[in-house]
C-alpha positions as a Markdown table, in Angstrom:
| # | Residue | x | y | z |
|---|---|---|---|---|
| 1 | Met | 96.1 | 96.7 | 123.1 |
| 2 | Gln | 93.9 | 96.9 | 120.0 |
| 3 | Val | 91.8 | 100.1 | 119.3 |
| 4 | Ala | 89.3 | 99.7 | 116.4 |
| 5 | Ile | 87.8 | 102.9 | 114.9 |
| 6 | Asp | 85.1 | 102.4 | 112.3 |
| 7 | Gly | 82.7 | 104.7 | 110.5 |
| 8 | Pro | 81.6 | 106.0 | 107.1 |
| 9 | Ala | 83.8 | 108.0 | 104.6 |
| 10 | Ser | 85.2 | 111.3 | 105.9 |
| 11 | Ala | 83.9 | 110.9 | 109.5 |
| 12 | Gly | 87.4 | 111.8 | 110.7 |
| 13 | Lys | 88.6 | 108.2 | 111.4 |
| 14 | Ser | 92.1 | 108.6 | 110.0 |
| 15 | Thr | 92.8 | 112.0 | 111.4 |
| 16 | Val | 91.9 | 111.1 | 115.0 |
| 17 | Ala | 93.4 | 107.6 | 114.7 |
| 18 | Lys | 96.8 | 109.0 | 113.8 |
| 19 | Leu | 96.7 | 111.5 | 116.7 |
| 20 | Ile | 95.7 | 108.8 | 119.2 |
| 21 | Ala | 98.5 | 106.5 | 118.0 |
| 22 | Gln | 101.0 | 109.3 | 118.4 |
| 23 | Lys | 99.8 | 110.2 | 121.9 |
| 24 | Leu | 99.9 | 106.6 | 123.1 |
| 25 | Asn | 102.9 | 105.5 | 121.1 |
| 26 | Phe | 100.8 | 102.9 | 119.3 |
| 27 | Ile | 101.2 | 101.8 | 115.7 |
| 28 | Tyr | 98.6 | 103.4 | 113.4 |
| 29 | Ile | 97.3 | 101.1 | 110.6 |
| 30 | Asp | 95.2 | 102.9 | 107.9 |
| 31 | Thr | 93.2 | 100.0 | 106.4 |
| 32 | Gly | 91.4 | 102.3 | 104.0 |
| 33 | Ala | 94.7 | 103.2 | 102.4 |
| 34 | Met | 95.4 | 99.6 | 101.8 |
| 35 | Tyr | 92.1 | 99.2 | 99.7 |
| 36 | Arg | 92.9 | 102.5 | 98.0 |
| 37 | Ala | 96.3 | 101.2 | 97.0 |
| 38 | Cys | 94.6 | 98.0 | 95.5 |
| 39 | Thr | 92.3 | 100.3 | 93.5 |
| 40 | Leu | 95.3 | 102.4 | 92.3 |
| 41 | Ile | 97.1 | 99.3 | 91.3 |
| 42 | Ala | 94.1 | 98.2 | 89.2 |
| 43 | Gln | 93.9 | 101.6 | 87.6 |
| 44 | Lys | 97.6 | 101.7 | 86.7 |
| 45 | His | 97.4 | 98.2 | 85.2 |
| 46 | Gly | 94.3 | 99.0 | 83.3 |
| 47 | Ile | 92.4 | 96.2 | 85.1 |
| 48 | Asp | 88.6 | 96.4 | 85.4 |
| 49 | Tyr | 87.7 | 97.2 | 89.0 |
| 50 | Ser | 85.5 | 94.0 | 89.2 |
| 51 | Asn | 88.3 | 91.7 | 88.0 |
| 52 | Glu | 89.3 | 90.1 | 91.3 |
| 53 | Ala | 91.8 | 87.6 | 90.0 |
| 54 | Glu | 93.8 | 90.1 | 87.9 |
| 55 | Ile | 93.8 | 92.7 | 90.7 |
| 56 | Leu | 95.1 | 90.1 | 93.2 |
| 57 | Lys | 97.9 | 89.1 | 90.8 |
| 58 | Ala | 98.9 | 92.8 | 90.3 |
| 59 | Val | 98.8 | 93.4 | 94.1 |
| 60 | Glu | 100.9 | 90.4 | 94.7 |
| 61 | Ala | 103.4 | 91.6 | 92.0 |
| 62 | Glu | 103.5 | 95.2 | 93.2 |
| 63 | Gly | 103.3 | 94.9 | 97.0 |
| 64 | Ile | 101.7 | 97.4 | 99.4 |
| 65 | Glu | 103.8 | 98.7 | 102.3 |
| 66 | Phe | 103.6 | 101.4 | 105.0 |
| 67 | Gln | 106.7 | 103.4 | 105.9 |
| 68 | Thr | 107.1 | 106.2 | 108.4 |
| 69 | Val | 108.8 | 109.2 | 106.9 |
| 70 | Asn | 109.5 | 112.3 | 109.0 |
| 71 | Asn | 107.0 | 111.0 | 111.6 |
| 72 | Glu | 104.3 | 110.6 | 108.9 |
| 73 | Gln | 102.9 | 107.4 | 107.6 |
| 74 | Arg | 103.4 | 107.0 | 103.8 |
| 75 | Val | 101.9 | 104.4 | 101.5 |
| 76 | Tyr | 104.1 | 102.6 | 98.9 |
| 77 | Val | 103.2 | 100.5 | 96.0 |
| 78 | Gly | 106.4 | 98.8 | 94.9 |
| 79 | Lys | 109.0 | 101.4 | 95.6 |
| 80 | Gln | 106.8 | 104.4 | 94.7 |
| 81 | Asp | 105.2 | 106.7 | 97.3 |
| 82 | Val | 101.5 | 106.8 | 96.3 |
| 83 | Ser | 100.2 | 108.6 | 99.4 |
| 84 | Gln | 98.8 | 111.4 | 97.3 |
| 85 | Glu | 97.6 | 109.4 | 94.3 |
| 86 | Ile | 95.4 | 107.1 | 96.4 |
| 87 | Arg | 93.4 | 110.1 | 97.6 |
| 88 | Thr | 92.3 | 111.4 | 94.2 |
| 89 | Pro | 88.5 | 111.6 | 93.3 |
| 90 | Glu | 88.8 | 108.7 | 90.8 |
| 91 | Ile | 90.2 | 106.3 | 93.4 |
| 92 | Ser | 87.6 | 107.5 | 96.0 |
| 93 | Ala | 84.8 | 106.8 | 93.5 |
| 94 | Asn | 86.0 | 103.2 | 92.8 |
| 95 | Val | 87.5 | 102.0 | 96.0 |
| 96 | Ser | 84.1 | 100.6 | 97.3 |
| 97 | Gln | 83.9 | 98.3 | 94.3 |
| 98 | Val | 87.4 | 96.9 | 94.8 |
| 99 | Ser | 87.1 | 96.6 | 98.6 |
| 100 | Ala | 83.9 | 94.6 | 98.2 |
| 101 | Leu | 85.7 | 91.8 | 96.3 |
| 102 | Ala | 86.0 | 88.8 | 98.6 |
| 103 | Gly | 89.5 | 87.9 | 97.6 |
| 104 | Ile | 90.8 | 91.4 | 98.1 |
| 105 | Arg | 89.2 | 91.7 | 101.5 |
| 106 | Ala | 90.6 | 88.3 | 102.6 |
| 107 | Lys | 94.2 | 89.2 | 101.6 |
| 108 | Met | 94.0 | 92.7 | 103.2 |
| 109 | Val | 92.3 | 91.4 | 106.4 |
| 110 | Asp | 95.0 | 88.7 | 106.8 |
| 111 | Leu | 97.7 | 91.4 | 106.5 |
| 112 | Gln | 95.9 | 93.7 | 109.0 |
| 113 | Arg | 95.6 | 90.9 | 111.5 |
| 114 | Gln | 99.3 | 90.0 | 111.1 |
| 115 | Met | 100.2 | 93.6 | 111.9 |
| 116 | Ala | 97.8 | 93.8 | 114.9 |
| 117 | Gly | 99.1 | 90.6 | 116.4 |
| 118 | Lys | 102.6 | 92.0 | 116.9 |
| 119 | Met | 102.1 | 95.4 | 118.6 |
| 120 | Asp | 99.7 | 97.9 | 120.2 |
| 121 | Val | 97.7 | 99.3 | 117.4 |
| 122 | Val | 95.1 | 101.8 | 116.4 |
| 123 | Met | 93.3 | 100.6 | 113.3 |
| 124 | Asp | 90.6 | 102.5 | 111.4 |
| 125 | Gly | 88.3 | 101.4 | 108.6 |
| 126 | Arg | 84.7 | 100.1 | 108.1 |
| 127 | Asp | 84.8 | 96.6 | 109.5 |
| 128 | Ile | 87.6 | 96.7 | 112.1 |
| 129 | Gly | 85.5 | 96.1 | 115.2 |
| 130 | Thr | 83.2 | 93.6 | 113.4 |
| 131 | Thr | 85.5 | 91.5 | 111.3 |
| 132 | Val | 89.2 | 92.4 | 111.4 |
| 133 | Leu | 89.7 | 92.8 | 115.2 |
| 134 | Pro | 86.4 | 91.5 | 116.8 |
| 135 | Asn | 88.2 | 91.1 | 120.1 |
| 136 | Ala | 89.6 | 94.7 | 120.2 |
| 137 | Gln | 89.6 | 96.1 | 123.8 |
| 138 | Val | 88.2 | 99.4 | 122.5 |
| 139 | Lys | 85.8 | 99.8 | 119.7 |
| 140 | Ile | 84.7 | 103.2 | 118.4 |
| 141 | Phe | 82.1 | 104.0 | 115.7 |
| 142 | Leu | 82.3 | 107.6 | 114.4 |
| 143 | Ile | 79.4 | 109.2 | 112.5 |
| 144 | Ala | 78.7 | 112.7 | 111.1 |
| 145 | Ser | 76.2 | 114.3 | 108.7 |
| 146 | Ala | 76.9 | 113.7 | 105.0 |
| 147 | Tyr | 77.2 | 117.5 | 104.4 |
| 148 | Ser | 79.8 | 118.0 | 107.2 |
| 149 | Arg | 81.8 | 115.1 | 105.8 |
| 150 | Ala | 81.6 | 116.6 | 102.3 |
| 151 | Lys | 83.1 | 119.8 | 103.7 |
| 152 | Arg | 85.9 | 117.9 | 105.3 |
| 153 | Arg | 86.6 | 116.0 | 102.1 |
| 154 | Met | 86.8 | 119.3 | 100.2 |
| 155 | Leu | 89.2 | 120.7 | 102.8 |
| 156 | Asp | 91.3 | 117.6 | 102.6 |
| 157 | Phe | 91.6 | 118.0 | 98.8 |
| 158 | Lys | 92.9 | 121.6 | 99.3 |
| 159 | Glu | 95.3 | 120.6 | 102.0 |
| 160 | Arg | 96.8 | 117.8 | 100.0 |
| 161 | Gly | 96.9 | 119.9 | 96.8 |
| 162 | Ile | 94.6 | 117.5 | 95.0 |
| 163 | Lys | 92.9 | 119.0 | 92.0 |
| 164 | Asn | 89.1 | 118.7 | 92.3 |
| 165 | Ser | 86.3 | 120.3 | 90.2 |
| 166 | Gln | 83.4 | 119.0 | 92.4 |
| 167 | Thr | 81.2 | 121.2 | 94.5 |
| 168 | Ile | 80.5 | 120.4 | 98.1 |
| 169 | Glu | 77.0 | 119.3 | 97.1 |
| 170 | Glu | 78.5 | 116.9 | 94.4 |
| 171 | Ile | 80.9 | 115.5 | 97.0 |
| 172 | Glu | 78.0 | 115.0 | 99.4 |
| 173 | Val | 76.2 | 112.9 | 96.7 |
| 174 | Asp | 79.3 | 110.8 | 96.2 |
| 175 | Ile | 79.7 | 110.3 | 99.9 |
| 176 | Thr | 76.0 | 109.3 | 100.4 |
| 177 | Ala | 76.4 | 106.8 | 97.5 |
| 178 | Arg | 79.5 | 105.3 | 99.0 |
| 179 | Asp | 77.8 | 105.0 | 102.4 |
| 180 | Tyr | 75.1 | 102.9 | 100.7 |
| 181 | Lys | 77.6 | 100.7 | 98.8 |
| 182 | Asp | 79.7 | 100.2 | 102.0 |
| 183 | Ser | 76.8 | 99.3 | 104.2 |
| 184 | His | 75.1 | 97.0 | 101.6 |
| 185 | Arg | 78.0 | 95.0 | 100.4 |
| 186 | Lys | 77.9 | 91.2 | 101.1 |
| 187 | Ile | 81.4 | 90.9 | 102.5 |
| 188 | Ser | 82.0 | 92.7 | 105.8 |
| 189 | Pro | 79.5 | 95.6 | 105.4 |
| 190 | Leu | 79.9 | 98.9 | 107.2 |
| 191 | Arg | 78.1 | 98.5 | 110.5 |
| 192 | Lys | 78.5 | 99.4 | 114.2 |
| 193 | Ala | 79.8 | 96.5 | 116.3 |
| 194 | Ala | 77.5 | 95.6 | 119.2 |
| 195 | Ser | 80.1 | 96.7 | 121.8 |
| 196 | Ala | 81.2 | 99.9 | 120.0 |
| 197 | Ile | 80.8 | 103.3 | 121.4 |
| 198 | Glu | 79.2 | 105.7 | 118.9 |
| 199 | Ile | 80.5 | 109.3 | 118.7 |
| 200 | Asp | 78.8 | 111.9 | 116.5 |
| 201 | Thr | 81.6 | 114.2 | 115.2 |
| 202 | Thr | 79.4 | 116.6 | 113.2 |
| 203 | Asn | 79.8 | 119.5 | 115.7 |
| 204 | Met | 83.0 | 118.4 | 117.4 |
| 205 | Thr | 86.6 | 119.6 | 116.9 |
| 206 | Ile | 89.3 | 117.1 | 116.2 |
| 207 | Ala | 90.7 | 117.7 | 119.6 |
| 208 | Gln | 87.3 | 116.9 | 121.2 |
| 209 | Val | 87.0 | 113.6 | 119.3 |
| 210 | Val | 90.5 | 112.6 | 120.3 |
| 211 | Asp | 89.9 | 113.4 | 123.9 |
| 212 | Ala | 86.6 | 111.4 | 123.9 |
| 213 | Ile | 88.3 | 108.3 | 122.5 |
| 214 | Leu | 91.4 | 108.7 | 124.8 |
| 215 | Ala | 89.0 | 108.7 | 127.8 |
| 216 | Glu | 87.5 | 105.4 | 126.6 |
| 217 | Ile | 90.9 | 103.9 | 126.1 |
| 218 | Lys | 92.0 | 104.9 | 129.6 |
| 219 | Lys | 88.8 | 103.2 | 131.0 |
| 220 | Ser | 89.7 | 100.0 | 129.2 |
| 221 | Gln | 93.3 | 100.2 | 130.4 |
| 222 | Lys | 92.2 | 100.5 | 134.0 |
| 223 | Lys | 89.9 | 97.5 | 133.6 |
| 224 | Leu | 92.8 | 95.5 | 132.2 |
| 225 | Glu | 95.1 | 96.5 | 135.1 |
| 226 | Lys | 92.5 | 95.4 | 137.6 |
| 227 | Arg | 92.2 | 92.0 | 135.9 |
| 228 | Gly | 95.9 | 91.7 | 135.7 |
């Protein structure tokens, strides 16, 4: 089974996707982390974020890999754990530019589809239900107010121990700008798939969002059982 969870930055996609994968014993694939890793590779190599050819070369040389360590998914570039580094404000500010590059998207989408073709997956991102897994049995589109998402981003920084000098209002401006970039890019823009179920998480707890999505997955599983 394929479960696609899309939505804008800090809508809660990764948090709920991880929990759902754990509860169902599915594999969780964080596509956003893959694009963040590409952005980090560009930064480390001193490559301009618009230089598609050089970024692709560096990504090919370094490699991006997911590993489960102590029941937690970690992201590796080469042999280095970069799970923290890819969440810094600088990477967040530039990942939209890198992820909009056609060659980068093609390479990452190919990797994502390879992973999804081998196992039951929960995959989150911005174009999973529309581009990466258009035939996913369950498609969810999470939304939330920009201010509530800025508060979540601020909390995430604190929990991860990431240094951040921005105010919530400044983070809200950044998130709104990223929403615009993601929804207006030419390649696989952020948009809700026609068959996706929209859930507004602004005033919901994580547990409530997880329960709502699990209910949709159970409905889909029952339909598949009847067909089978």
